[in-house]
Coordinates of C-alpha atoms and ligand atoms in Angstrom, one line a residue:
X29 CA -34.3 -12.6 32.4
X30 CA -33.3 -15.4 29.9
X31 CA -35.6 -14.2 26.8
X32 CA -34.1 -10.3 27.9
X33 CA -30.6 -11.7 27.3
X34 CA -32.1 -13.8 24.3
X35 CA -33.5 -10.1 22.4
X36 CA -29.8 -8.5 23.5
X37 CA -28.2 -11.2 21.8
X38 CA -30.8 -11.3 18.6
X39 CA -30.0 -7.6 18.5
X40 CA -25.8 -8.2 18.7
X41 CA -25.7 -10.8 16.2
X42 CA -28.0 -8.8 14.1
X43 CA -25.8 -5.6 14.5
X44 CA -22.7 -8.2 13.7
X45 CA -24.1 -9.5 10.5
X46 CA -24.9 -6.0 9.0
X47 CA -21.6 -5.1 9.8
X48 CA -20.1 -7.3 8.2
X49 CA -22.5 -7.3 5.3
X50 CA -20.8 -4.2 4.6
X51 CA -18.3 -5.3 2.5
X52 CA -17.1 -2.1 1.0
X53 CA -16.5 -0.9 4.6
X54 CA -15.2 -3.5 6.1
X55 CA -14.0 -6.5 3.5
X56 CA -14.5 -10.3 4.2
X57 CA -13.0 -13.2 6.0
X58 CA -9.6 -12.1 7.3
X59 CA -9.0 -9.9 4.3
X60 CA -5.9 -10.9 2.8
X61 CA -6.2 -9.6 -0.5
X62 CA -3.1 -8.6 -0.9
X63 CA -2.0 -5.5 -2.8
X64 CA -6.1 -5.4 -3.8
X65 CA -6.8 -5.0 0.2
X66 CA -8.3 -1.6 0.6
X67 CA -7.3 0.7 2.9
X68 CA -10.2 0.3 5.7
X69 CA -9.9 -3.1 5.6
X70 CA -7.0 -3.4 7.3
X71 CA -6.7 -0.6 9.2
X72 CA -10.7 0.7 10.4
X73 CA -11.4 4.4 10.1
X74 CA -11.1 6.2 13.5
X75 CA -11.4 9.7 14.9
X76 CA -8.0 11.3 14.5
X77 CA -7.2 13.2 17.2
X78 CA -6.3 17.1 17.2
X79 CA -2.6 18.0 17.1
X80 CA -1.3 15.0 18.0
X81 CA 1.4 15.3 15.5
X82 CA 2.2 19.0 15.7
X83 CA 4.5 18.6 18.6
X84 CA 6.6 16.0 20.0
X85 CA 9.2 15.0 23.1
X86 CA 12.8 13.7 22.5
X87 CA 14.8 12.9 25.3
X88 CA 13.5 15.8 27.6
X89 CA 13.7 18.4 24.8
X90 CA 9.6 19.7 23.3
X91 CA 9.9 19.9 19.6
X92 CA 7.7 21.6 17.2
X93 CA 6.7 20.5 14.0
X94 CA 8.2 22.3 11.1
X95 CA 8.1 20.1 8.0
X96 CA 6.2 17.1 6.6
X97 CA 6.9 14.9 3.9
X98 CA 4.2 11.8 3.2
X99 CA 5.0 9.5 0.5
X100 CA 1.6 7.6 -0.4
X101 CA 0.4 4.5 -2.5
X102 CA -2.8 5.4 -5.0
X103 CA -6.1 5.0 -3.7
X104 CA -8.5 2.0 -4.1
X105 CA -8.6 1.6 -8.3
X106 CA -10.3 -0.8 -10.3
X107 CA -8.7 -3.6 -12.2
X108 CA -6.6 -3.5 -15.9
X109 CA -8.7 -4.2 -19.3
X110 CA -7.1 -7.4 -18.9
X111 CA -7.9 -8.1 -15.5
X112 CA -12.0 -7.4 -16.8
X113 CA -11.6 -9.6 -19.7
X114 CA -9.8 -12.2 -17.5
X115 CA -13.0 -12.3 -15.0
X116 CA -15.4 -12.8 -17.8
X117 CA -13.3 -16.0 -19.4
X118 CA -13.4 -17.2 -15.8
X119 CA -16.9 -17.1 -15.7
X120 CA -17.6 -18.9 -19.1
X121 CA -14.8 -21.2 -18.3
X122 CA -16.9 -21.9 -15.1
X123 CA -20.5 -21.5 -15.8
X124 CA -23.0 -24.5 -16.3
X125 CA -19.7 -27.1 -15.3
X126 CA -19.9 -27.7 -11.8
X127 CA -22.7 -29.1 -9.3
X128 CA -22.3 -27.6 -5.9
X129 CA -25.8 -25.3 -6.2
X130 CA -23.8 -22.8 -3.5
X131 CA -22.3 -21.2 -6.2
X132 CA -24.9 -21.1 -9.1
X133 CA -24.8 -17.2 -8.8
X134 CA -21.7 -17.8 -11.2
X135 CA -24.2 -18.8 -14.4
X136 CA -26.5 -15.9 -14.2
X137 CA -23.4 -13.1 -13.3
X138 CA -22.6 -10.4 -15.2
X139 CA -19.8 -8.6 -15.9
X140 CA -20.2 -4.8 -15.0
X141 CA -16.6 -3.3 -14.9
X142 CA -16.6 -0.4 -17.4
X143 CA -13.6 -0.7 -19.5
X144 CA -12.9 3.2 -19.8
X145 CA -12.7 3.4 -16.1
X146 CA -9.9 0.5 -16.2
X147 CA -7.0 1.4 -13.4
X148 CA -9.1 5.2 -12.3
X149 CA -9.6 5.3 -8.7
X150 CA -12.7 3.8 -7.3
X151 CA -15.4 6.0 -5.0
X152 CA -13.8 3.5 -2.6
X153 CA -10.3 5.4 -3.8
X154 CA -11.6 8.6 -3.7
X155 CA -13.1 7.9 0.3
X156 CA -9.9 6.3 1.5
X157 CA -7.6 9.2 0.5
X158 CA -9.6 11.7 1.2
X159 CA -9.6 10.5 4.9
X160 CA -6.2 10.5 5.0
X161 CA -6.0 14.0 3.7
X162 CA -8.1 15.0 6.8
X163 CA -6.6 12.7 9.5
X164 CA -2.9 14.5 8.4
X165 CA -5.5 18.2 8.4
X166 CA -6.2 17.0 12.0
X167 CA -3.2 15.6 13.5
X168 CA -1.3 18.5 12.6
X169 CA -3.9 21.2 12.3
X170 CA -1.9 24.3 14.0
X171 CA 1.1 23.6 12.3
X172 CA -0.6 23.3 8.6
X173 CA -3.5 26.1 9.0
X174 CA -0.5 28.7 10.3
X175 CA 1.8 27.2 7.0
X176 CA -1.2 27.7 5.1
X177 CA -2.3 31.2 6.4
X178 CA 1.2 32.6 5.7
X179 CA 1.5 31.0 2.6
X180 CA -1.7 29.8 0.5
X181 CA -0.9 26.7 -0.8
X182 CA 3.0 28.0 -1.9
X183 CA 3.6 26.5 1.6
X184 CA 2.7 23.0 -0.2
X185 CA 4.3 20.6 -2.8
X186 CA 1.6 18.1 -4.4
X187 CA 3.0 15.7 -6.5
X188 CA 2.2 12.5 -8.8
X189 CA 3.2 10.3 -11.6
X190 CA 2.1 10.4 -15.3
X191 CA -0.3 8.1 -14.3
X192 CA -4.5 9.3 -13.6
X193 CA -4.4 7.1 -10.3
X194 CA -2.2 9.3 -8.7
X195 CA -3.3 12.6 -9.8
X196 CA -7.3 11.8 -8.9
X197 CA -5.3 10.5 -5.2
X198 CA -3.3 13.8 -5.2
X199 CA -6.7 15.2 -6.0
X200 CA -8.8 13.8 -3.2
X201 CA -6.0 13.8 -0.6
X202 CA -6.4 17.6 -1.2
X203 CA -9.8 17.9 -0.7
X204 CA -10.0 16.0 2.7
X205 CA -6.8 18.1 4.1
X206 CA -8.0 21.9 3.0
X207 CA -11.3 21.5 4.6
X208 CA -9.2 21.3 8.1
X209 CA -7.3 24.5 7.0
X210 CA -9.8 26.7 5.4
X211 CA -13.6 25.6 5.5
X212 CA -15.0 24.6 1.6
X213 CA -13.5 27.6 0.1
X214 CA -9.8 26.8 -1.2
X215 CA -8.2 27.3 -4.8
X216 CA -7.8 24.2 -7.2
X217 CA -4.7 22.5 -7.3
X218 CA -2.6 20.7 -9.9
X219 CA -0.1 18.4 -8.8
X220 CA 3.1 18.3 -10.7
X221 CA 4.2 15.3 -12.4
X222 CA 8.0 14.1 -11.1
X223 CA 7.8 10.6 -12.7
X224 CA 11.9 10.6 -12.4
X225 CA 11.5 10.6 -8.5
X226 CA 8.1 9.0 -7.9
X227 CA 8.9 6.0 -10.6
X228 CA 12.9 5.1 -10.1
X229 CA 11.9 1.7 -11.2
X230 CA 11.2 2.6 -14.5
X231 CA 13.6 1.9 -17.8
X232 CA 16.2 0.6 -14.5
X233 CA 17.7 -1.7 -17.2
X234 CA 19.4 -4.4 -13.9
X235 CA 16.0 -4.3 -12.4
X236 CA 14.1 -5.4 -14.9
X237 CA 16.4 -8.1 -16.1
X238 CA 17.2 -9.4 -12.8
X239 CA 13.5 -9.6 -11.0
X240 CA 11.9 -10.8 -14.4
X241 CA 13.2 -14.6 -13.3
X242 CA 10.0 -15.9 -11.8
X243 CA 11.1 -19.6 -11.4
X244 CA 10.6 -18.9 -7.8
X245 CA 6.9 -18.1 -7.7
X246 CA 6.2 -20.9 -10.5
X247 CA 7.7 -23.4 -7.9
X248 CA 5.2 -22.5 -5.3
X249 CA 2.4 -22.5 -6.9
X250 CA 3.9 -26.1 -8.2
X251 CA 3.8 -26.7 -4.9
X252 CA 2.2 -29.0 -2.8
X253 CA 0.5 -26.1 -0.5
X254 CA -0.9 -24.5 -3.6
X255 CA -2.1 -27.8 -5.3
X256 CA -3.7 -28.9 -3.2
X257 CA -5.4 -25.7 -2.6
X258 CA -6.5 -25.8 -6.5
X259 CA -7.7 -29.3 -6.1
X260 CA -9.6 -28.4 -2.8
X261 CA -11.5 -25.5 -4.5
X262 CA -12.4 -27.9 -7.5
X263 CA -14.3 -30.5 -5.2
X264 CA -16.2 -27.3 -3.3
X265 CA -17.6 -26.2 -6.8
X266 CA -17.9 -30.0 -7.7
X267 CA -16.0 -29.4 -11.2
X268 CA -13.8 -31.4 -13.7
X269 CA -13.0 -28.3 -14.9
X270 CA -8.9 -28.1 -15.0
X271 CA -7.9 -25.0 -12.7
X272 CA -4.8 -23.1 -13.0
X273 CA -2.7 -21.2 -10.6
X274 CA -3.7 -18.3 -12.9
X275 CA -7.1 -19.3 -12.4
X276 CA -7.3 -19.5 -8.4
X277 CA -5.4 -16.4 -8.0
X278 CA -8.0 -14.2 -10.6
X279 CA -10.9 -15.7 -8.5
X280 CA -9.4 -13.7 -5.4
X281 CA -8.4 -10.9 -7.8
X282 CA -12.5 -10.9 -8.9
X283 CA -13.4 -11.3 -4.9
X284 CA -11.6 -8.8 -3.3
X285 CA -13.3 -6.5 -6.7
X286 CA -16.5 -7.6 -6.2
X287 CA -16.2 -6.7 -2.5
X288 CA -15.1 -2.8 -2.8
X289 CA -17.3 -1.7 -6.3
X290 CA -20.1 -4.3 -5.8
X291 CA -20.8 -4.5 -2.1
X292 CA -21.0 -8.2 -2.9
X293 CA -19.2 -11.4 -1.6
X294 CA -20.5 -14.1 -3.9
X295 CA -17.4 -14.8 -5.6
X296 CA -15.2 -14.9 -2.3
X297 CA -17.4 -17.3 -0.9
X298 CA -15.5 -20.2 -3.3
X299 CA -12.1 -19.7 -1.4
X300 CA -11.4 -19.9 2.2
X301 CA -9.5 -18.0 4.8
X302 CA -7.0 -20.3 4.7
X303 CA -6.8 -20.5 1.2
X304 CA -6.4 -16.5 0.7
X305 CA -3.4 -17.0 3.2
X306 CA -1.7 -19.1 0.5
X307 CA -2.9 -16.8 -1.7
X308 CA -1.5 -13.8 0.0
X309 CA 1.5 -15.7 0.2
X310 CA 2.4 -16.3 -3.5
X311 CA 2.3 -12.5 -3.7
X312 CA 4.9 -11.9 -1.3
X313 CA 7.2 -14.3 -2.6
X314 CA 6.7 -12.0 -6.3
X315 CA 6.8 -8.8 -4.0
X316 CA 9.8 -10.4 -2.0
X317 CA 12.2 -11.1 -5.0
X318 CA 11.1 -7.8 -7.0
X319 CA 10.2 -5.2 -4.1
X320 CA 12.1 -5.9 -1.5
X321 CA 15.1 -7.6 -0.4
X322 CA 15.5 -10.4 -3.5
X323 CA 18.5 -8.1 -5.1
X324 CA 20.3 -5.4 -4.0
X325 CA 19.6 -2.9 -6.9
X326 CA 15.9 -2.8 -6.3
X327 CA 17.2 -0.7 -2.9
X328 CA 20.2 1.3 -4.7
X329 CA 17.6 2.6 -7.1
X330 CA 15.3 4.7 -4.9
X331 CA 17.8 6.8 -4.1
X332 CA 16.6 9.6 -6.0
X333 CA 13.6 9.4 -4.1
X334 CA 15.8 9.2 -0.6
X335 CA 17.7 12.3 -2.0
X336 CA 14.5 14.2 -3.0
X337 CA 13.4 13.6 1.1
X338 CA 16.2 14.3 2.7
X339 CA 17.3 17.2 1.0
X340 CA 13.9 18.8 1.1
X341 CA 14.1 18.2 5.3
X342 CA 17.9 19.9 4.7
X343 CA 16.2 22.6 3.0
X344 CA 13.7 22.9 5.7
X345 CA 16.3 23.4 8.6
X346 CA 18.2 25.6 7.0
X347 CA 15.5 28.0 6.2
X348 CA 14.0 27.7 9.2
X349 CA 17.2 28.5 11.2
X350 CA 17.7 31.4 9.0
X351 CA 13.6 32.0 9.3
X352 CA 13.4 32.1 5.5
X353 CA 10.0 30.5 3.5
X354 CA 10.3 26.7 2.3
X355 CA 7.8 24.0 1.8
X356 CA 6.3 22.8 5.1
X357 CA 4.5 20.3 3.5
X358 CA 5.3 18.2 0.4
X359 CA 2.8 15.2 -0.8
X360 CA 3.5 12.8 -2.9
X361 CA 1.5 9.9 -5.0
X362 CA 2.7 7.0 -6.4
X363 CA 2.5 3.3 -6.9
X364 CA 2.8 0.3 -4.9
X365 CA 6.5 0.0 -6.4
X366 CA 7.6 3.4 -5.6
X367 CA 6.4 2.7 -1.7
X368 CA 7.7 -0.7 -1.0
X369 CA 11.1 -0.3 -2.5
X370 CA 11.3 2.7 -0.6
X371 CA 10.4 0.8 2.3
X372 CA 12.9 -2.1 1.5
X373 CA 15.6 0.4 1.0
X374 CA 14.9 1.4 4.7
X375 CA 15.4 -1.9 5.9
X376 CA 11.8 -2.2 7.1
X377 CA 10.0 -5.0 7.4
X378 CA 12.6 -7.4 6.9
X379 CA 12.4 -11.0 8.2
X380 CA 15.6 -13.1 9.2
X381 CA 14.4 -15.4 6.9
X382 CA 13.6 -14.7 3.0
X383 CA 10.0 -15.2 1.8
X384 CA 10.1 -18.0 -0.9
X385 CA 8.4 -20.9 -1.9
X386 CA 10.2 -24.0 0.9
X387 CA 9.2 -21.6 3.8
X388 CA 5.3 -21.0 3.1
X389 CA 5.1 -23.1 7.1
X390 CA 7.3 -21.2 9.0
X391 CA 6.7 -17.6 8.1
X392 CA 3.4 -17.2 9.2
X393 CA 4.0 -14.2 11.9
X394 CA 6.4 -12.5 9.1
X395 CA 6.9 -9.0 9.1
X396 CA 5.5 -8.3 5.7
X397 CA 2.5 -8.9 4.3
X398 CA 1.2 -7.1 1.4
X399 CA -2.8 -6.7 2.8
X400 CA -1.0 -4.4 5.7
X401 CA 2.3 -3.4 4.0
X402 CA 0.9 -2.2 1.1
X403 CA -3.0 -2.3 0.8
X404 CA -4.5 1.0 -1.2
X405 CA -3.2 4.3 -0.3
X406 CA -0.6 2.6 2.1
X407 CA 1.6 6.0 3.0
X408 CA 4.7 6.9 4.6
X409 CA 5.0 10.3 6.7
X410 CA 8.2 12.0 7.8
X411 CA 7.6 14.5 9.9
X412 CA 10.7 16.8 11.0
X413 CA 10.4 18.5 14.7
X414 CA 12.7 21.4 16.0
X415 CA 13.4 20.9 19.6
X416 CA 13.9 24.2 20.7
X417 CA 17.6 25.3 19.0
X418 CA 19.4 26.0 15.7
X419 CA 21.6 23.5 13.8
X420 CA 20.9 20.3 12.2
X421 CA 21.8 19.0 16.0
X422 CA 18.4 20.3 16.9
X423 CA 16.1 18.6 14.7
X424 CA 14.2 15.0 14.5
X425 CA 12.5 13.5 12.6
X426 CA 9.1 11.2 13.1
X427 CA 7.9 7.8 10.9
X428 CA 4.3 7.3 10.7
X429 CA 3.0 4.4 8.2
X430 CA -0.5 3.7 7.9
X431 CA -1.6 6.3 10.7
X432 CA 0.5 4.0 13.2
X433 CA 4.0 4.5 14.8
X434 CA 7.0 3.0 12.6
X435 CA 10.1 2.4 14.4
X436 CA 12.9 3.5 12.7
X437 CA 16.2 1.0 12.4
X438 CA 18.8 3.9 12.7
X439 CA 18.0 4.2 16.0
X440 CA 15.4 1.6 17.6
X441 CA 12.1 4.3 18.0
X442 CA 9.3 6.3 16.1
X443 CA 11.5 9.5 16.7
X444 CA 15.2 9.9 16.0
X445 CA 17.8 12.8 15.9
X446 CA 17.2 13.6 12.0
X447 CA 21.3 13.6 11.6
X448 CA 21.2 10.0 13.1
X449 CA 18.9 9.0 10.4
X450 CA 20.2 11.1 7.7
X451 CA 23.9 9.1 8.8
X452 CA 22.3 6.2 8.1
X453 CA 20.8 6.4 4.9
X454 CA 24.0 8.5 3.9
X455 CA 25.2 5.6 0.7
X456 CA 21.5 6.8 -0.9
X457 CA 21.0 10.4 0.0
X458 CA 24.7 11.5 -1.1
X459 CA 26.3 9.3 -3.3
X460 CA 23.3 8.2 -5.3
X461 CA 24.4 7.1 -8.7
X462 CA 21.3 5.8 -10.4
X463 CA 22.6 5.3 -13.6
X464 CA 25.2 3.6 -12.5
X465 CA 23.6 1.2 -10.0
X466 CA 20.4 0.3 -13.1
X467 CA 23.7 -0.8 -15.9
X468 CA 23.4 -4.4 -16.1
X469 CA 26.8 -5.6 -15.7
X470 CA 27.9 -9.4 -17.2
X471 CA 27.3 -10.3 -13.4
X472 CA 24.0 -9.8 -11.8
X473 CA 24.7 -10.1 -8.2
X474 CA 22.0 -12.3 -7.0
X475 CA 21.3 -12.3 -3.5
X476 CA 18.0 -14.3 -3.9
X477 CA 17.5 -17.5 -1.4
Ligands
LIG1 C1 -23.6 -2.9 1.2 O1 -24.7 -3.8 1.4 C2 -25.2 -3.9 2.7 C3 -26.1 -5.1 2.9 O2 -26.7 -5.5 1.7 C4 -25.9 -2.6 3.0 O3 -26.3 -2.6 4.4 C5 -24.8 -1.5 2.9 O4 -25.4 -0.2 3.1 C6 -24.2 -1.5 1.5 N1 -23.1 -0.6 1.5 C7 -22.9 0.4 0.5 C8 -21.8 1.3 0.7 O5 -23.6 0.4 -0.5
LIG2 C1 16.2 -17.9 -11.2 O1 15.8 -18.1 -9.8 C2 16.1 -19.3 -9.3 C3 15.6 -19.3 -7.8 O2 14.3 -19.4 -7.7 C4 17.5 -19.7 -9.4 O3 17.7 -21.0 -8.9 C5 18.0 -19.6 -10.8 O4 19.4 -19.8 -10.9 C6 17.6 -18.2 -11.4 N1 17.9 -18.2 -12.8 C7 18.7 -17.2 -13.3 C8 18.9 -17.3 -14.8 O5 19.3 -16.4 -12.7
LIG3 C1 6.2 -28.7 -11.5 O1 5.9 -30.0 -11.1 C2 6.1 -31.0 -12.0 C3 5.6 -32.3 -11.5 O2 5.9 -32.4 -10.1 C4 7.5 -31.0 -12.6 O3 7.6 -31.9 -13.6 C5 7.8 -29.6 -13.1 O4 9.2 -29.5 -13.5 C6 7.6 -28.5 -12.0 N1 7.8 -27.2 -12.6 C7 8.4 -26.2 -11.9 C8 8.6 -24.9 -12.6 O5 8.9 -26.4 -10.7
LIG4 C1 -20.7 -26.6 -1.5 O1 -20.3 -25.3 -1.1 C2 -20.6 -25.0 0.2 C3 -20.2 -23.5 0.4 O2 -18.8 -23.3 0.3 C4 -19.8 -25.9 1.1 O3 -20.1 -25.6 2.5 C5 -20.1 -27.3 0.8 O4 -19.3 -28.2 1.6 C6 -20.0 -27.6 -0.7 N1 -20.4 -29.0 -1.0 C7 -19.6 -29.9 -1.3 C8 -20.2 -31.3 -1.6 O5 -18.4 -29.8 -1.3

């Protein structure tokens, strides 16, 4: 009996170590990398399940789906040129000046990231949007393979930035949807470039010059939390080597790399779950005060984006009352910015209290945190229903973020009337004034603390 349960439990903690010796599947630690946490780490692949998006139930009516709109983040991508040539002058800064043996692996590694391939999606990339292409192919097979039988692909929009990232995500986002629709054999597909929607943010003259204040950030990581976080890692390696905060935070930057290209842990084994919480945190604060809800015009500048969404479900209605063609589904791929302001602008995610650098203690259960608010290929979905009617009175309209339910604020649940929702995003979706709202004026209306 006892050596029976002895082998069971030899083969479960076997099992569990190989597991988790798969770092590009599953991560390390309690993965808080931050904007560099992939996909799967956060939120583990499962078997999406058939049609369970292509209808819906609002208060007694049965609605069908007749539109879909997803808004994602870039897959999985490797690092900047600078972010390479950072790693090695963190290694030679390191190498042959510290005594804790645990971490000789440092003197004999070797930088292997490929300059060309600099910010191009990883196979990681390439896996996680591709199931996401197929778990949307799934969930709302009948709907999608009867847009697409009608159709071709003239019932879809595919759109992306100027930037590779999003074309190779709009690329293999594709490829894991059509196989749902029609086997291997589809056509190619270019997605068009709409950099004026998909990047607001940019040459948004207010935004830049009010979020480039980063006083905030320096005063955490001036912080006690933070030093003595730095002074902590520099006994575990057993170095007199002086650590910066720019330091520390490259060594979870190099980790959380190491993990999805290299299937390898080395480097994170120098910083501690507890440590990659502070970590985590000194990004929010930046993501905070220039994503979210530090100043008002980083949420009056989406609007082009809230205008190009709404108006395409407007479109949507009115051809489908008047059973004319439009675009049932429109995919778009953009960055981390384009995602999380949109998400600000929503009011999501949004703590009573602000994230900055006195309240690292008490925000601990906060409603945003970049490693499951915006890992890789974090995406938004807006799916529109008709219940059964014509009239804008007979549509609404379902959030789903990261293959989970999102409640939305206009009206407390995952599925609202669309005009309730439309009503309450009305300031960005008709009066948006972009130019406007991104003139710096002599007064920057700070709304930081
Ligand atoms: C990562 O490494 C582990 C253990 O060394 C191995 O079992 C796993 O197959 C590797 N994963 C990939 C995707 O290479
Ligand atoms: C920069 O932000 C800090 C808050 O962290 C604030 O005290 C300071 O006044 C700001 N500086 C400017 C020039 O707005
Ligand atoms: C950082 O801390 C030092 C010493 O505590 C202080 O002199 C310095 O002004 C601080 N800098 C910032 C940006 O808070
Ligand atoms: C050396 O590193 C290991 C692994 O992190 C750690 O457990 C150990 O405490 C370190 N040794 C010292 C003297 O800090």
């Amino acid at each position: 009996m006892n050596s029976l349960v002895n082998i069971a439990l030899l083969i479960l903690s076997s099992i569990t170590i190989c597991k988790s010796q798969n770092y590009i599947e599953n991560g390390y630690g309690n993965n808080q990398f931050s904007t560099k946490t992939s996909y799967f780490w956060t939120y583990p692949k499962q078997e999406p399940v058939t049609d369970s998006l292509s209808s819906a139930y609002l208060h007694g009516r049965s609605c069908a789906a007749v539109h879909v709109n997803i808004l994602s983040r870039h897959g999985a991508r490797y690092v900047s040129i600078d972010d390479m040539r950072a790693f090695s002058e963190l290694k030679d800064k390191l190498a042959g000046k510290f005594t804790n043996q645990s971490f000789d692996f440092i003197n004999t590694w070797v930088n292997n990231y490929p300059e060309k391939e600099a910010e191009l999606i990883t196979s990681l990339g390439e896996e996680e949007m591709s199931y996401i292409g197929n778990t949307f192919g799934q969930e709302l097979l009948s709907f999608l393979r009867k847009a697409y039988g009608a159709d071709g692909l003239n019932a879809f929009q595919f759109s992306a930035t100027r930037k590779l990232r999003t074309k190779e995500s709009a690329h293999w986002f594709y490829q894991g949807l059509m196989k749902n629709l029609n086997g291997q054999n589809f056509p190619s597909m270019t997605p068009d470039v709409r950099d004026d929607i998909l990047r607001f943010y940019d040459h948004c003259t207010k935004y830049e010059l009010q979020t480039s204040n980063i006083t905030e950030l320096l005063k955490f990581e001036n912080g006690t939390e933070f030093q003595k976080m730095i002074n902590d890692i520099k006994a575990r390696l057993g170095t007199n080597v002086e650590l910066t905060a720019a330091d520390v935070k490259m060594m979870y930057r190099l980790c959380a790399t190491e993990l999805a290209i290299m299937n390898n842990s080395d480097w994170c084994t120098i910083q501690t779950d507890k440590e990659r919480e502070i970590l985590e945190y000194d990004n929010d604060i930046e993501d905070y005060i220039t994503r979210l809800y530090g100043y008002s015009v980083t949420q009056k500048m989406t609007c082009p984006l809230f205008e190009d969404i709404f108006k395409g479900m407007d479109e949507a209605i009115k051809a489908y009352d008047q059973g004319t063609s439009y675009k049932k589904g429109v995919f778009q791929f953009g960055h981390s910015d384009t995602i999380v302001d949109f998400l600000g602008a929503m009011g999501l995610f949004k703590d009573a209290e602000p994230i900055l650098s006195y309240n690292f203690a008490n925000m601990n259960n906060r409603q945003f945190r970049a490693s499951r608010v915006d890992p890789f290929s974090t995406h938004l979905a807006f799916i529109l229903y008709n219940c059964d009617g014509t009239g804008i009175d007979s549509y609404a309209v379902k959030l789903r973020f990261n293959g989970q339910p999102l409640i939305i604020p206009a009206c407390g649940s995952d599925i609202c009337w669309y005009s309730d929702v439309r009503q309450a995003y009305g300031q960005y979706i008709y009066q948006c004034d972009w130019k406007n709202e991104c003139t710096q004026t002599t007064d920057p209306s700070v709304v930081v603390g």
